[in-house]
GROMACS .gro file of N, CA and C in nm:
model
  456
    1UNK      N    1  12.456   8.445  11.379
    1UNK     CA    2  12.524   8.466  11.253
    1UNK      C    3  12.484   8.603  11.198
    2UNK      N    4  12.592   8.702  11.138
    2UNK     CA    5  12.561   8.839  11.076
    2UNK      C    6  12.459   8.823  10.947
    3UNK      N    7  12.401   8.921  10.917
    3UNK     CA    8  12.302   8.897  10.810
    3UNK      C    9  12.428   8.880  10.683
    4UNK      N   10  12.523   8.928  10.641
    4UNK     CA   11  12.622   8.937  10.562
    4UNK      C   12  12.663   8.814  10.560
    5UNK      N   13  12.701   8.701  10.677
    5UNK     CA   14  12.771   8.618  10.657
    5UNK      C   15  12.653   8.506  10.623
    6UNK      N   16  12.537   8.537  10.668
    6UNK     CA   17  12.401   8.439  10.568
    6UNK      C   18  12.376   8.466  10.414
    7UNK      N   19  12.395   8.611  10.403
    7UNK     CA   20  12.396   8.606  10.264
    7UNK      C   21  12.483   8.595  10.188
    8UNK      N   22  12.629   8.547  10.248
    8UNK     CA   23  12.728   8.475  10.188
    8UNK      C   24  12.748   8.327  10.131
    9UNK      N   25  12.640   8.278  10.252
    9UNK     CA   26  12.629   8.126  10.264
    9UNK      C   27  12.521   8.112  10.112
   10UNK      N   28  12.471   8.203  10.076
   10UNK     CA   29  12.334   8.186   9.991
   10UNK      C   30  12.414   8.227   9.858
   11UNK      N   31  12.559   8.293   9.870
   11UNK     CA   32  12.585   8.299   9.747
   11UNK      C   33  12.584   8.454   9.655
   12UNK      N   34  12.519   8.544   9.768
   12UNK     CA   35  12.469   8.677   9.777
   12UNK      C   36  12.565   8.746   9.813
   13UNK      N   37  12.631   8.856   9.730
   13UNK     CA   38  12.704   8.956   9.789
   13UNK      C   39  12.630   9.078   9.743
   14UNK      N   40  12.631   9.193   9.844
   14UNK     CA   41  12.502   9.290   9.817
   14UNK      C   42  12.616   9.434   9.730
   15UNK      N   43  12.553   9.452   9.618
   15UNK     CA   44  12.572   9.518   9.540
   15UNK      C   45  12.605   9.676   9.633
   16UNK      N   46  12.659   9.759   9.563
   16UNK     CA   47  12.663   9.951   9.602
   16UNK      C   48  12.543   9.958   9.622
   17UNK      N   49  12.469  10.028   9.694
   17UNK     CA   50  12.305  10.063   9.717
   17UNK      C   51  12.300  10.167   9.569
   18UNK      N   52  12.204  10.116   9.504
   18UNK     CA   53  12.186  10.192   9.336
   18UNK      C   54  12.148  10.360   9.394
   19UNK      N   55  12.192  10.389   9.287
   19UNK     CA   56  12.150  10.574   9.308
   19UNK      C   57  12.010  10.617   9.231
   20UNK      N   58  11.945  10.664   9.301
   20UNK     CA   59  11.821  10.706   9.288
   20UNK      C   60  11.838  10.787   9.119
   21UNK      N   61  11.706  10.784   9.054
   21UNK     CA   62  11.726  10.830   8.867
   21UNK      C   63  11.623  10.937   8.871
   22UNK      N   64  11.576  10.982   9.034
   22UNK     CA   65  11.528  11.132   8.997
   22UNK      C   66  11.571  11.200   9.107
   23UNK      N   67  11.473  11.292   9.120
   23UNK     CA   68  11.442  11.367   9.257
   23UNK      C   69  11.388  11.331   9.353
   24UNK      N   70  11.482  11.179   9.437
   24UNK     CA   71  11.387  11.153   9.514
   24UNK      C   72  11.549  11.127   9.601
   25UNK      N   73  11.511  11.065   9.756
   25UNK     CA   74  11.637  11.008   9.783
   25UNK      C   75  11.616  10.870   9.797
   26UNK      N   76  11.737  10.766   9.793
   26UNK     CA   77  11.676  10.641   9.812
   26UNK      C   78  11.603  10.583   9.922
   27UNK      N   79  11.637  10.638  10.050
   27UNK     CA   80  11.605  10.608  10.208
   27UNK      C   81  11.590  10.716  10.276
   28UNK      N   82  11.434  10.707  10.347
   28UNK     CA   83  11.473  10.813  10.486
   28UNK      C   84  11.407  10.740  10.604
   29UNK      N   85  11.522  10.812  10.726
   29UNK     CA   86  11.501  10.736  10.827
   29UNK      C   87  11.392  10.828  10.925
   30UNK      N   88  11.312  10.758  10.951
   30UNK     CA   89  11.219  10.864  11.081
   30UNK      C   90  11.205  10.766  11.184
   31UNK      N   91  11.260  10.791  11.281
   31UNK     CA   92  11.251  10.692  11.392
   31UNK      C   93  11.335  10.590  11.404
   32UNK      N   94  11.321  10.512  11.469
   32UNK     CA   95  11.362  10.311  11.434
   32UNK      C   96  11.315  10.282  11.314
   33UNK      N   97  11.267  10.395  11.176
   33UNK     CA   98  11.224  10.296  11.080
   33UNK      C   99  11.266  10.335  10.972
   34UNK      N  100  11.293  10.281  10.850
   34UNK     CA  101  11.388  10.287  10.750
   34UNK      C  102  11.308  10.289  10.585
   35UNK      N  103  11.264  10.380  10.551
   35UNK     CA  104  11.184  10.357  10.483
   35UNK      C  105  11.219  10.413  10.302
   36UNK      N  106  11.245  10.297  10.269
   36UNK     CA  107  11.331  10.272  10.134
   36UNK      C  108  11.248  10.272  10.027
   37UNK      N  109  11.301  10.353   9.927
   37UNK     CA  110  11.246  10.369   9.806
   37UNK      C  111  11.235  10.242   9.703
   38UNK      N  112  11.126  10.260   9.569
   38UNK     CA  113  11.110  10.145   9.548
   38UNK      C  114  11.252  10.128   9.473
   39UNK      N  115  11.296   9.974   9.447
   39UNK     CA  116  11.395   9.935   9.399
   39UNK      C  117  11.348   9.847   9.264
   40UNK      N  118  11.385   9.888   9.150
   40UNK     CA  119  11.341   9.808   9.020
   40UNK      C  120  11.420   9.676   9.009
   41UNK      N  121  11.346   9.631   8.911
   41UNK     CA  122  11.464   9.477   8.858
   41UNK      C  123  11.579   9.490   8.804
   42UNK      N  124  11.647   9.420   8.863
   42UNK     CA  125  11.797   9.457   8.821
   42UNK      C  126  11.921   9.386   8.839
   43UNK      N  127  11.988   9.311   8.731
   43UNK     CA  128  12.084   9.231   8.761
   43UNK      C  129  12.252   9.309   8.764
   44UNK      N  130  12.361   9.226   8.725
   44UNK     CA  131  12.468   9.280   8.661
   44UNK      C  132  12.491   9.278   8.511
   45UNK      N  133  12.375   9.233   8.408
   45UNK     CA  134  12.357   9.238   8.338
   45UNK      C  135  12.244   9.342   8.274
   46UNK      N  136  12.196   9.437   8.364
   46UNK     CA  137  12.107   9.613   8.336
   46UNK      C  138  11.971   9.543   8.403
   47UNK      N  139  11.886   9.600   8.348
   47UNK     CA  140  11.709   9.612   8.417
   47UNK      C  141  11.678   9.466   8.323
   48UNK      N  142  11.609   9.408   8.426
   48UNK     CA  143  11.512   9.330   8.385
   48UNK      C  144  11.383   9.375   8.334
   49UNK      N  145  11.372   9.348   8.235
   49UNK     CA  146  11.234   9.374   8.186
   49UNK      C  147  11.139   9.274   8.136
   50UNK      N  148  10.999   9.355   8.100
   50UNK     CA  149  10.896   9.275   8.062
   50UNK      C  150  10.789   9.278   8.081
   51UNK      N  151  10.650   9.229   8.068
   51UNK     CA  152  10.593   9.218   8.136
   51UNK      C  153  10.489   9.083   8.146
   52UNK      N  154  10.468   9.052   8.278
   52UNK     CA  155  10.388   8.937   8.313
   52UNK      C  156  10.319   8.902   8.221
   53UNK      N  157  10.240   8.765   8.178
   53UNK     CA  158  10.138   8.774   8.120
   53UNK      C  159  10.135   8.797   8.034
   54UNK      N  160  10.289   8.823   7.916
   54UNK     CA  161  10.275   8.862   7.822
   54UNK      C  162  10.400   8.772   7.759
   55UNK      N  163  10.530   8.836   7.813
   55UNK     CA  164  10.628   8.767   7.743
   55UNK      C  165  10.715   8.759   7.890
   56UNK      N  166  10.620   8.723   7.984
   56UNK     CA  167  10.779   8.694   8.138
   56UNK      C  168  10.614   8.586   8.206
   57UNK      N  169  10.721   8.480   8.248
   57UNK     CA  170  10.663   8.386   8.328
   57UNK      C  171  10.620   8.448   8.506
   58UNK      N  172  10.548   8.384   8.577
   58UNK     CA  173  10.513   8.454   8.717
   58UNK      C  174  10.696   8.371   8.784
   59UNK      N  175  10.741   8.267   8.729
   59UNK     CA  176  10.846   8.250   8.771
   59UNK      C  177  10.963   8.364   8.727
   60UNK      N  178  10.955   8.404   8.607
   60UNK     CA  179  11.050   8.500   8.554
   60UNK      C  180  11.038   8.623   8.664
   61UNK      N  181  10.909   8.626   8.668
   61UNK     CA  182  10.895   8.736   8.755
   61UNK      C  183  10.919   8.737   8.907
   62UNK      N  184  10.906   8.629   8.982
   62UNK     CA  185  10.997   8.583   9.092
   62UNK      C  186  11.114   8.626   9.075
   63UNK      N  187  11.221   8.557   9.005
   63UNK     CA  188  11.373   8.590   8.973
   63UNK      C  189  11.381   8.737   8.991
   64UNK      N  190  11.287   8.826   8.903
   64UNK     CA  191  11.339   8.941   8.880
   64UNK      C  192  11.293   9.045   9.049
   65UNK      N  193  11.153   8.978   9.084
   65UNK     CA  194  11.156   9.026   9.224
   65UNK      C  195  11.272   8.988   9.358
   66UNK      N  196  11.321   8.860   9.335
   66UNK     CA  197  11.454   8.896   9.411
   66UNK      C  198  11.549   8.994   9.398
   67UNK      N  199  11.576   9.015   9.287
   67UNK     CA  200  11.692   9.087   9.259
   67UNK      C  201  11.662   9.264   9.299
   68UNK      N  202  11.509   9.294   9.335
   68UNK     CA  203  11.465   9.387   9.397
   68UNK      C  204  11.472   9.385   9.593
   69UNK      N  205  11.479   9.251   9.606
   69UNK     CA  206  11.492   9.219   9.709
   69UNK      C  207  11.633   9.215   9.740
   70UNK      N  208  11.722   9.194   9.701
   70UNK     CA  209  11.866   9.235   9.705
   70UNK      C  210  11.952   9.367   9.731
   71UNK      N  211  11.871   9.452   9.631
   71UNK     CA  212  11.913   9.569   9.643
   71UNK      C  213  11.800   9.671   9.756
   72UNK      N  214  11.732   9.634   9.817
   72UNK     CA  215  11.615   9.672   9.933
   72UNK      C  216  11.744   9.677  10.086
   73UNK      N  217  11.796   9.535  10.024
   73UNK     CA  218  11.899   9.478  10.133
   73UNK      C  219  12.001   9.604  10.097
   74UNK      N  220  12.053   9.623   9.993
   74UNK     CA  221  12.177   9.711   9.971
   74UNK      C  222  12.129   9.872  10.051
   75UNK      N  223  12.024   9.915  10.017
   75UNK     CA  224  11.947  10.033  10.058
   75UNK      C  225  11.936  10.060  10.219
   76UNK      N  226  11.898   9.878  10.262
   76UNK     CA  227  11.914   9.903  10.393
   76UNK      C  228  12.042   9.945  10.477
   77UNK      N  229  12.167   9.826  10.454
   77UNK     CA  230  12.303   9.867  10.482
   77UNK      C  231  12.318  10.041  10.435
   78UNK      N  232  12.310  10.060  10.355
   78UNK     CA  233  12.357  10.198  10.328
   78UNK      C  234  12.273  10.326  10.481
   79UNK      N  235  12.127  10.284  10.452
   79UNK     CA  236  12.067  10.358  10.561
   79UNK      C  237  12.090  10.328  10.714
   80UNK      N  238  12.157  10.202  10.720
   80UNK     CA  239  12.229  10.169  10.896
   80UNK      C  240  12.348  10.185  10.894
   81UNK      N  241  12.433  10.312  10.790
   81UNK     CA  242  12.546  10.360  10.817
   81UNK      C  243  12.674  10.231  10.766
   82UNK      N  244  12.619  10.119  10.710
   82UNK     CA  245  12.693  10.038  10.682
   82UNK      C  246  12.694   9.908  10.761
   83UNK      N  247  12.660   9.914  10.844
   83UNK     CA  248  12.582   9.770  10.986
   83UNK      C  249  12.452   9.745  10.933
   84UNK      N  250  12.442   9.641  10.838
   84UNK     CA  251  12.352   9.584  10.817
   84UNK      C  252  12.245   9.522  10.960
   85UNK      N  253  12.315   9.479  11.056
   85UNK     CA  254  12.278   9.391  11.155
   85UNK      C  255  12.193   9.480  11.245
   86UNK      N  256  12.212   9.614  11.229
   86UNK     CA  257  12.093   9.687  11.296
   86UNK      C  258  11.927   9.665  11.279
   87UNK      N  259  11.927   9.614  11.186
   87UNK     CA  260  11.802   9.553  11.161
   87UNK      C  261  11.725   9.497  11.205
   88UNK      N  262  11.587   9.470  11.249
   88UNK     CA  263  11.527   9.455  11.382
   88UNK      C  264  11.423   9.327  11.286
   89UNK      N  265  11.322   9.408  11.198
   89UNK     CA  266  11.276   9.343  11.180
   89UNK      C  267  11.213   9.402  10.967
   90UNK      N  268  11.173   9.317  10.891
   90UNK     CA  269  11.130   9.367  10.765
   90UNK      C  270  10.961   9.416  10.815
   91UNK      N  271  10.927   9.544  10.812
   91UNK     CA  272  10.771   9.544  10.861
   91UNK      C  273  10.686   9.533  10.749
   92UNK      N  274  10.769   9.567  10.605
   92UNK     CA  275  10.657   9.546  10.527
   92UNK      C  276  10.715   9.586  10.340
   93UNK      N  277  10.683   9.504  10.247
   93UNK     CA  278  10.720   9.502  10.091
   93UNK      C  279  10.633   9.543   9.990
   94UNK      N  280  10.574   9.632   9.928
   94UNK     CA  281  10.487   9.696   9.870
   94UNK      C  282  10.549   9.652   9.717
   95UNK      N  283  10.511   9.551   9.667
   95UNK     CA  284  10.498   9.446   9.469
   95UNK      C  285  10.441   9.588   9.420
   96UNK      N  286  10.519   9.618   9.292
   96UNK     CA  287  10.436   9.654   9.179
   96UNK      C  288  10.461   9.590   9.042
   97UNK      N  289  10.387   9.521   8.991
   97UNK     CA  290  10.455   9.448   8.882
   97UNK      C  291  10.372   9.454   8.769
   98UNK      N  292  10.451   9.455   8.663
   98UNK     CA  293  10.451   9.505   8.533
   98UNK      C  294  10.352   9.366   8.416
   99UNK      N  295  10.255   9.414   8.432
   99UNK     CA  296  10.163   9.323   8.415
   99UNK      C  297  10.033   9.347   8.308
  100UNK      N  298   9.974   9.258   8.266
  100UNK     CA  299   9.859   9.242   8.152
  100UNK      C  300   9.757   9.263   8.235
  101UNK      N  301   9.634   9.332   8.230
  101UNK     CA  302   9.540   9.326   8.256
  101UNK      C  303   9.457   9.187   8.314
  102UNK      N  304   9.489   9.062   8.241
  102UNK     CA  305   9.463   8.963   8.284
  102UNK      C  306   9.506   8.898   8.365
  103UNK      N  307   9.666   8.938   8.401
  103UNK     CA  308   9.789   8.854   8.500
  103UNK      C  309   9.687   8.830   8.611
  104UNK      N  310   9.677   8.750   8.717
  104UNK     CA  311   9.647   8.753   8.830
  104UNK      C  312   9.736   8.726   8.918
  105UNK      N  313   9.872   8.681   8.877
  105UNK     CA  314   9.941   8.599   8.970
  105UNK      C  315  10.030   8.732   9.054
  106UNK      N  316  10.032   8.828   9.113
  106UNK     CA  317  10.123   8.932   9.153
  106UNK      C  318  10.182   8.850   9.276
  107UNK      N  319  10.079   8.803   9.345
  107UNK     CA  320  10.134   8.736   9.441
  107UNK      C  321  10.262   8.655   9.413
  108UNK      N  322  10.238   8.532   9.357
  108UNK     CA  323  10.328   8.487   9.291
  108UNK      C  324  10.479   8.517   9.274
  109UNK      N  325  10.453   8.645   9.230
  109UNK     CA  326  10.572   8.681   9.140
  109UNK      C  327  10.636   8.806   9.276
  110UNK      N  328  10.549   8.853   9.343
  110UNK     CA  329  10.648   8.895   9.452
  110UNK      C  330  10.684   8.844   9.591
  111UNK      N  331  10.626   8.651   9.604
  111UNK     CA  332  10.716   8.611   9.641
  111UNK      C  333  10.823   8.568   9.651
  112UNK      N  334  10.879   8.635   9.536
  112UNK     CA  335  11.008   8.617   9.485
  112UNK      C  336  11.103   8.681   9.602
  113UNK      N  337  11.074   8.823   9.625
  113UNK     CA  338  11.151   8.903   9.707
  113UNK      C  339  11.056   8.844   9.865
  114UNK      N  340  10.967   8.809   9.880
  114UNK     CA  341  10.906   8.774  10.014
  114UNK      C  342  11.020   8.658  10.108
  115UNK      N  343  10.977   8.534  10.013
  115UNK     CA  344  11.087   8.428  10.009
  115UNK      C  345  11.208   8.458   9.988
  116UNK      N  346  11.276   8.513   9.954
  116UNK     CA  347  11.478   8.535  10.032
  116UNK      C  348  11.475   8.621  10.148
  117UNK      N  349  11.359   8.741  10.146
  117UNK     CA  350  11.344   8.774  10.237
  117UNK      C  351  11.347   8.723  10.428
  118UNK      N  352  11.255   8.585  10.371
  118UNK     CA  353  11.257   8.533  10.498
  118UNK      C  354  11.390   8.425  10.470
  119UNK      N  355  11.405   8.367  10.337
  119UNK     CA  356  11.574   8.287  10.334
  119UNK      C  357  11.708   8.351  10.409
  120UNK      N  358  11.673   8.475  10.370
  120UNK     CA  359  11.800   8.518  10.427
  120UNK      C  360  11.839   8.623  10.563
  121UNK      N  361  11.702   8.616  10.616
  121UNK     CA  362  11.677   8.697  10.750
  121UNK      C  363  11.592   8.631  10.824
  122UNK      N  364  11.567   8.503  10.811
  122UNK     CA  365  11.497   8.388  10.916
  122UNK      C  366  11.351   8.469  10.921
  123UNK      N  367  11.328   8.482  11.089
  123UNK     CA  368  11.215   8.543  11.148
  123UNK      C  369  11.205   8.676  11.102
  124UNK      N  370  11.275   8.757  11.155
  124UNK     CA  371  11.343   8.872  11.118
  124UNK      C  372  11.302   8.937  10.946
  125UNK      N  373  11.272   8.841  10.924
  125UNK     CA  374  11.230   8.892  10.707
  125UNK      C  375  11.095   8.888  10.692
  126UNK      N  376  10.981   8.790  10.780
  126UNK     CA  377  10.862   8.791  10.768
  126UNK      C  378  10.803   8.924  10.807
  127UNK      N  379  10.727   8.966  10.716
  127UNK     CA  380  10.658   9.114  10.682
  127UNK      C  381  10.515   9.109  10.608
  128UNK      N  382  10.459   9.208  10.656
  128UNK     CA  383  10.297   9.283  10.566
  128UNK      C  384  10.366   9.286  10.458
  129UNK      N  385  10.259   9.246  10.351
  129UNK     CA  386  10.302   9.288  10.201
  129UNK      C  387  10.184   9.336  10.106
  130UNK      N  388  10.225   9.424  10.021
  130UNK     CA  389  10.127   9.373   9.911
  130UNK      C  390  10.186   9.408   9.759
  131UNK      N  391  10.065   9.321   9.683
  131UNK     CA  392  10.145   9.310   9.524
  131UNK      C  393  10.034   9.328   9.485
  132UNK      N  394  10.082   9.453   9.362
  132UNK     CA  395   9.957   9.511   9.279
  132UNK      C  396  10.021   9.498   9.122
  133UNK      N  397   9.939   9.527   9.077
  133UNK     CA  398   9.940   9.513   8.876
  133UNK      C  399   9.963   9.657   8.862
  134UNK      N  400  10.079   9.659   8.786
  134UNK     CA  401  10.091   9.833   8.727
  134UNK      C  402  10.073   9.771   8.582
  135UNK      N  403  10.029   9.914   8.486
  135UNK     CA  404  10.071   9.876   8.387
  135UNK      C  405  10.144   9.890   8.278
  136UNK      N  406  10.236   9.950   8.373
  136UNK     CA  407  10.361  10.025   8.286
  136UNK      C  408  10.499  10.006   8.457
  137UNK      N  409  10.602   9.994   8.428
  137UNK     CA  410  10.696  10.051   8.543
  137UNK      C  411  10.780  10.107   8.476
  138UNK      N  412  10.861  10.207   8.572
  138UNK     CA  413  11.005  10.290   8.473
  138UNK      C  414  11.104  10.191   8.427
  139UNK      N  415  11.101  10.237   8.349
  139UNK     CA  416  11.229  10.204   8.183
  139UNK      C  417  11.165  10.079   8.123
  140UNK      N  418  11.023   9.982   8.180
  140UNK     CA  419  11.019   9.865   8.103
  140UNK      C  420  11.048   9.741   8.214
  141UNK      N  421  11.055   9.773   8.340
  141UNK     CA  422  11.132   9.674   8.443
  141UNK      C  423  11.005   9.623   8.468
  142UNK      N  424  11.013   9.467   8.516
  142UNK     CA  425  10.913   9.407   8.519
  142UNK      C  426  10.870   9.371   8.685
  143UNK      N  427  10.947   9.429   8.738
  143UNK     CA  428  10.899   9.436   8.903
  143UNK      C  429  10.948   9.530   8.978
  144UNK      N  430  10.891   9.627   9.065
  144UNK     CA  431  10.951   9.757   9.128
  144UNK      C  432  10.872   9.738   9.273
  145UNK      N  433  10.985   9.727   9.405
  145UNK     CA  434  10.930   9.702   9.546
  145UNK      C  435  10.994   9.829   9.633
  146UNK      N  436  10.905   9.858   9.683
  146UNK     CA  437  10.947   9.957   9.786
  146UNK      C  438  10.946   9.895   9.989
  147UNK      N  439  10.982   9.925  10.017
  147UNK     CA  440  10.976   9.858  10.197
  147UNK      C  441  11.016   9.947  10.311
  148UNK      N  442  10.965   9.895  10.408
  148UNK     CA  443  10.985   9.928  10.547
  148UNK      C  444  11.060   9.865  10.639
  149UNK      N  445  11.151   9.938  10.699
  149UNK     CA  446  11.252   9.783  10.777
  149UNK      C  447  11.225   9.875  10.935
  150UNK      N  448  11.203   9.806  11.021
  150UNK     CA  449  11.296   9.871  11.165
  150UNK      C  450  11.413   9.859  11.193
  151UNK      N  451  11.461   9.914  11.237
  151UNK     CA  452  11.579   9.942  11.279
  151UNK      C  453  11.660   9.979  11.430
  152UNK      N  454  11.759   9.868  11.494
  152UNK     CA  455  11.796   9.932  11.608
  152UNK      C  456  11.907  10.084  11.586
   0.00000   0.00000   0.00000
């Protein structure tokens, strides 16, 4: 089954790959590997914001790490020329989340994007990760992931 027609089944249609808000580009490719800029929270309703531990649940913060995980997906299609299915394997999801000094749960809250990750790319989505406490992210967003994909 195409990765497109799984994330159809899930209800997922992958957004325009968002345009980068500085001087950076969203994706560069070196090799078989695809290495995508971070992607903030973000619905069709603007940036999710907040922060952990304060006024957003580690579940709130799940939700909002999918929706980083969505557009990771959009970033990828865009960087495989539009063939999502070139995709080999996710090698790895770098959490930064917008958090209280006290939060501990990062984990938590970026298995938000871990879990669809592997929902919607089986084997193929399991990846190195890690989730750290910022304590600030741009504009107020309460989760920002950056990743590594291979690529055929």
């Amino acid at each position: 089954m195409s990765i497109e027609a799984r994330l159809a089944e899930l209800g997922v249609t992958l957004p325009d790959a968002p345009a980068p808000a500085a001087n950076y580009v969203p994706w560069v490719l070196s090799g078989n590997q695809l290495f995508v800029s971070g992607q903030i929270s973000a619905d069709a309703d603007g940036f999710i914001t907040g922060k952990l531990g304060a006024d957003m649940t580690a579940e709130d913060g799940a939700a909002a790490a999918r929706t980083c995980a969505i557009s990771l997906l959009a970033q990828l299609k865009a960087g495989c020329g539009g063939d999502i299915d070139r995709l080999v394997r996710v090698v790895k999801l770098v959490g930064f989340v917008n958090s209280t000094a006290d939060f501990g749960d990062q984990p938590k809250v970026i298995n938000g994007a871990s879990d669809f990750m592997v929902e919607a790319l089986g084997d193929k989505g399991r990846h190195a990760r890690s989730a750290v406490s910022a304590a600030s992210l741009p504009f107020g967003v309460a989760v920002e992931i950056e990743a590594i994909f291979e690529i055929a």
